[in-house]
PDB file of C-alpha atoms in Angstrom:
ATOM      1  CA  UNK A 239     -18.981   6.270  12.939  1.00  0.00           C
ATOM      2  CA  UNK A 240     -16.787   6.475  15.978  1.00  0.00           C
ATOM      3  CA  UNK A 241     -15.869   9.320  18.151  1.00  0.00           C
ATOM      4  CA  UNK A 242     -12.785  10.659  15.893  1.00  0.00           C
ATOM      5  CA  UNK A 243     -14.679  10.494  12.286  1.00  0.00           C
ATOM      6  CA  UNK A 244     -16.985  12.632  14.469  1.00  0.00           C
ATOM      7  CA  UNK A 245     -13.997  14.869  15.931  1.00  0.00           C
ATOM      8  CA  UNK A 246     -13.352  15.114  11.913  1.00  0.00           C
ATOM      9  CA  UNK A 247     -16.490  15.977  10.665  1.00  0.00           C
ATOM     10  CA  UNK A 248     -17.171  19.072  12.934  1.00  0.00           C
ATOM     11  CA  UNK A 249     -13.515  20.593  12.328  1.00  0.00           C
ATOM     12  CA  UNK A 250     -14.907  20.239   9.051  1.00  0.00           C
ATOM     13  CA  UNK A 251     -18.261  21.615   9.371  1.00  0.00           C
ATOM     14  CA  UNK A 252     -16.211  24.293  11.333  1.00  0.00           C
ATOM     15  CA  UNK A 253     -14.139  25.170   8.556  1.00  0.00           C
ATOM     16  CA  UNK A 254     -11.357  22.633   9.017  1.00  0.00           C
ATOM     17  CA  UNK A 255     -10.821  22.274   5.018  1.00  0.00           C
ATOM     18  CA  UNK A 256      -7.415  20.662   4.509  1.00  0.00           C
ATOM     19  CA  UNK A 257      -5.772  17.382   6.468  1.00  0.00           C
ATOM     20  CA  UNK A 258      -3.525  19.726   7.997  1.00  0.00           C
ATOM     21  CA  UNK A 259      -6.100  21.689   9.763  1.00  0.00           C
ATOM     22  CA  UNK A 260      -7.812  19.246  11.014  1.00  0.00           C
ATOM     23  CA  UNK A 261      -4.108  17.564  12.159  1.00  0.00           C
ATOM     24  CA  UNK A 262      -4.052  20.290  14.337  1.00  0.00           C
ATOM     25  CA  UNK A 263      -7.817  21.075  15.412  1.00  0.00           C
ATOM     26  CA  UNK A 264      -8.113  17.491  16.452  1.00  0.00           C
ATOM     27  CA  UNK A 265      -4.678  16.898  17.482  1.00  0.00           C
ATOM     28  CA  UNK A 266      -4.841  13.299  14.844  1.00  0.00           C
ATOM     29  CA  UNK A 267      -1.742  12.795  12.979  1.00  0.00           C
ATOM     30  CA  UNK A 268      -1.368  12.958   9.826  1.00  0.00           C
ATOM     31  CA  UNK A 269      -1.150   8.982   8.975  1.00  0.00           C
ATOM     32  CA  UNK A 270      -4.713   8.947  11.058  1.00  0.00           C
ATOM     33  CA  UNK A 271      -6.215  11.609   9.210  1.00  0.00           C
ATOM     34  CA  UNK A 272      -5.786  10.134   6.283  1.00  0.00           C
ATOM     35  CA  UNK A 273      -7.211   6.547   6.861  1.00  0.00           C
ATOM     36  CA  UNK A 274      -9.893   7.970   8.473  1.00  0.00           C
ATOM     37  CA  UNK A 275     -10.325  10.937   5.456  1.00  0.00           C
ATOM     38  CA  UNK A 276      -9.977   7.650   3.068  1.00  0.00           C
ATOM     39  CA  UNK A 277     -12.951   5.156   4.650  1.00  0.00           C
ATOM     40  CA  UNK A 278     -15.328   8.774   5.245  1.00  0.00           C
ATOM     41  CA  UNK A 279     -14.598   9.289   0.829  1.00  0.00           C
ATOM     42  CA  UNK A 280     -15.626   5.779   0.772  1.00  0.00           C
ATOM     43  CA  UNK A 281     -18.374   5.338   2.602  1.00  0.00           C
ATOM     44  CA  UNK A 282     -19.686   9.254   1.017  1.00  0.00           C
ATOM     45  CA  UNK A 283     -19.759  11.028   4.190  1.00  0.00           C
ATOM     46  CA  UNK A 284     -16.755  14.136   3.067  1.00  0.00           C
ATOM     47  CA  UNK A 285     -15.573  14.386  -0.879  1.00  0.00           C
ATOM     48  CA  UNK A 286     -12.184  15.561  -1.834  1.00  0.00           C
ATOM     49  CA  UNK A 287     -11.286  18.048  -4.474  1.00  0.00           C
ATOM     50  CA  UNK A 288      -8.156  19.407  -5.863  1.00  0.00           C
ATOM     51  CA  UNK A 289      -7.314  23.366  -4.320  1.00  0.00           C
ATOM     52  CA  UNK A 290      -9.037  26.141  -6.909  1.00  0.00           C
ATOM     53  CA  UNK A 291      -5.810  28.367  -6.096  1.00  0.00           C
ATOM     54  CA  UNK A 292      -2.989  25.186  -5.405  1.00  0.00           C
ATOM     55  CA  UNK A 293      -3.938  22.252  -7.343  1.00  0.00           C
ATOM     56  CA  UNK A 294      -0.985  20.980  -4.785  1.00  0.00           C
ATOM     57  CA  UNK A 295      -3.557  20.795  -1.958  1.00  0.00           C
ATOM     58  CA  UNK A 296      -7.115  18.538  -1.624  1.00  0.00           C
ATOM     59  CA  UNK A 297      -9.932  20.227  -0.142  1.00  0.00           C
ATOM     60  CA  UNK A 298     -12.719  18.477   1.888  1.00  0.00           C
ATOM     61  CA  UNK A 299     -15.983  19.228   1.778  1.00  0.00           C
ATOM     62  CA  UNK A 300     -18.885  17.245   3.752  1.00  0.00           C
ATOM     63  CA  UNK A 301     -21.619  16.017   1.463  1.00  0.00           C
ATOM     64  CA  UNK A 302     -25.068  15.980   1.668  1.00  0.00           C
ATOM     65  CA  UNK A 303     -24.576  12.212   3.307  1.00  0.00           C
ATOM     66  CA  UNK A 304     -22.318  13.855   5.360  1.00  0.00           C
ATOM     67  CA  UNK A 305     -24.434  16.393   6.854  1.00  0.00           C
ATOM     68  CA  UNK A 306     -27.067  13.775   7.971  1.00  0.00           C
ATOM     69  CA  UNK A 307     -24.427  11.808   9.208  1.00  0.00           C
ATOM     70  CA  UNK A 308     -23.103  14.818  11.396  1.00  0.00           C
ATOM     71  CA  UNK A 309     -26.102  15.762  12.710  1.00  0.00           C
ATOM     72  CA  UNK A 310     -27.459  12.234  13.791  1.00  0.00           C
ATOM     73  CA  UNK A 311     -24.304  12.035  15.815  1.00  0.00           C
ATOM     74  CA  UNK A 312     -24.470  15.082  17.767  1.00  0.00           C
ATOM     75  CA  UNK A 313     -28.161  14.392  18.797  1.00  0.00           C
ATOM     76  CA  UNK A 314     -26.951  11.359  19.715  1.00  0.00           C
ATOM     77  CA  UNK A 315     -23.991  12.524  21.864  1.00  0.00           C
ATOM     78  CA  UNK A 316     -26.113  15.427  23.099  1.00  0.00           C
ATOM     79  CA  UNK A 317     -28.606  12.398  24.556  1.00  0.00           C
ATOM     80  CA  UNK A 318     -25.479  11.062  26.047  1.00  0.00           C
ATOM     81  CA  UNK A 319     -24.424  14.434  27.914  1.00  0.00           C
ATOM     82  CA  UNK A 320     -28.288  14.847  29.135  1.00  0.00           C
ATOM     83  CA  UNK A 321     -28.287  11.422  30.498  1.00  0.00           C
ATOM     84  CA  UNK A 322     -24.706  12.420  31.968  1.00  0.00           C
ATOM     85  CA  UNK A 323     -25.855  14.904  33.324  1.00  0.00           C
ATOM     86  CA  UNK A 324     -29.566  13.353  34.290  1.00  0.00           C
ATOM     87  CA  UNK A 325     -27.536  10.828  36.887  1.00  0.00           C
TER      88      UNK A 325
END
């Protein structure tokens, strides 16, 4: 997982469940979000479902595997920050 994937997963975890929300929160262009979501979906880190209220919209959710990956990435990031502050 790279930093962009981490940013996207963190945004989804904070409640950004639609690609347009992800674009706004991360400032990643729509084409970039689309590519990232395609890759994360193939890795089974996120899943896409049709919105129950508006079938034109796709809702993004983190899978259990995705939560594990996000927790590991947060731990790594925290370790890097702590190491940087210690020097």
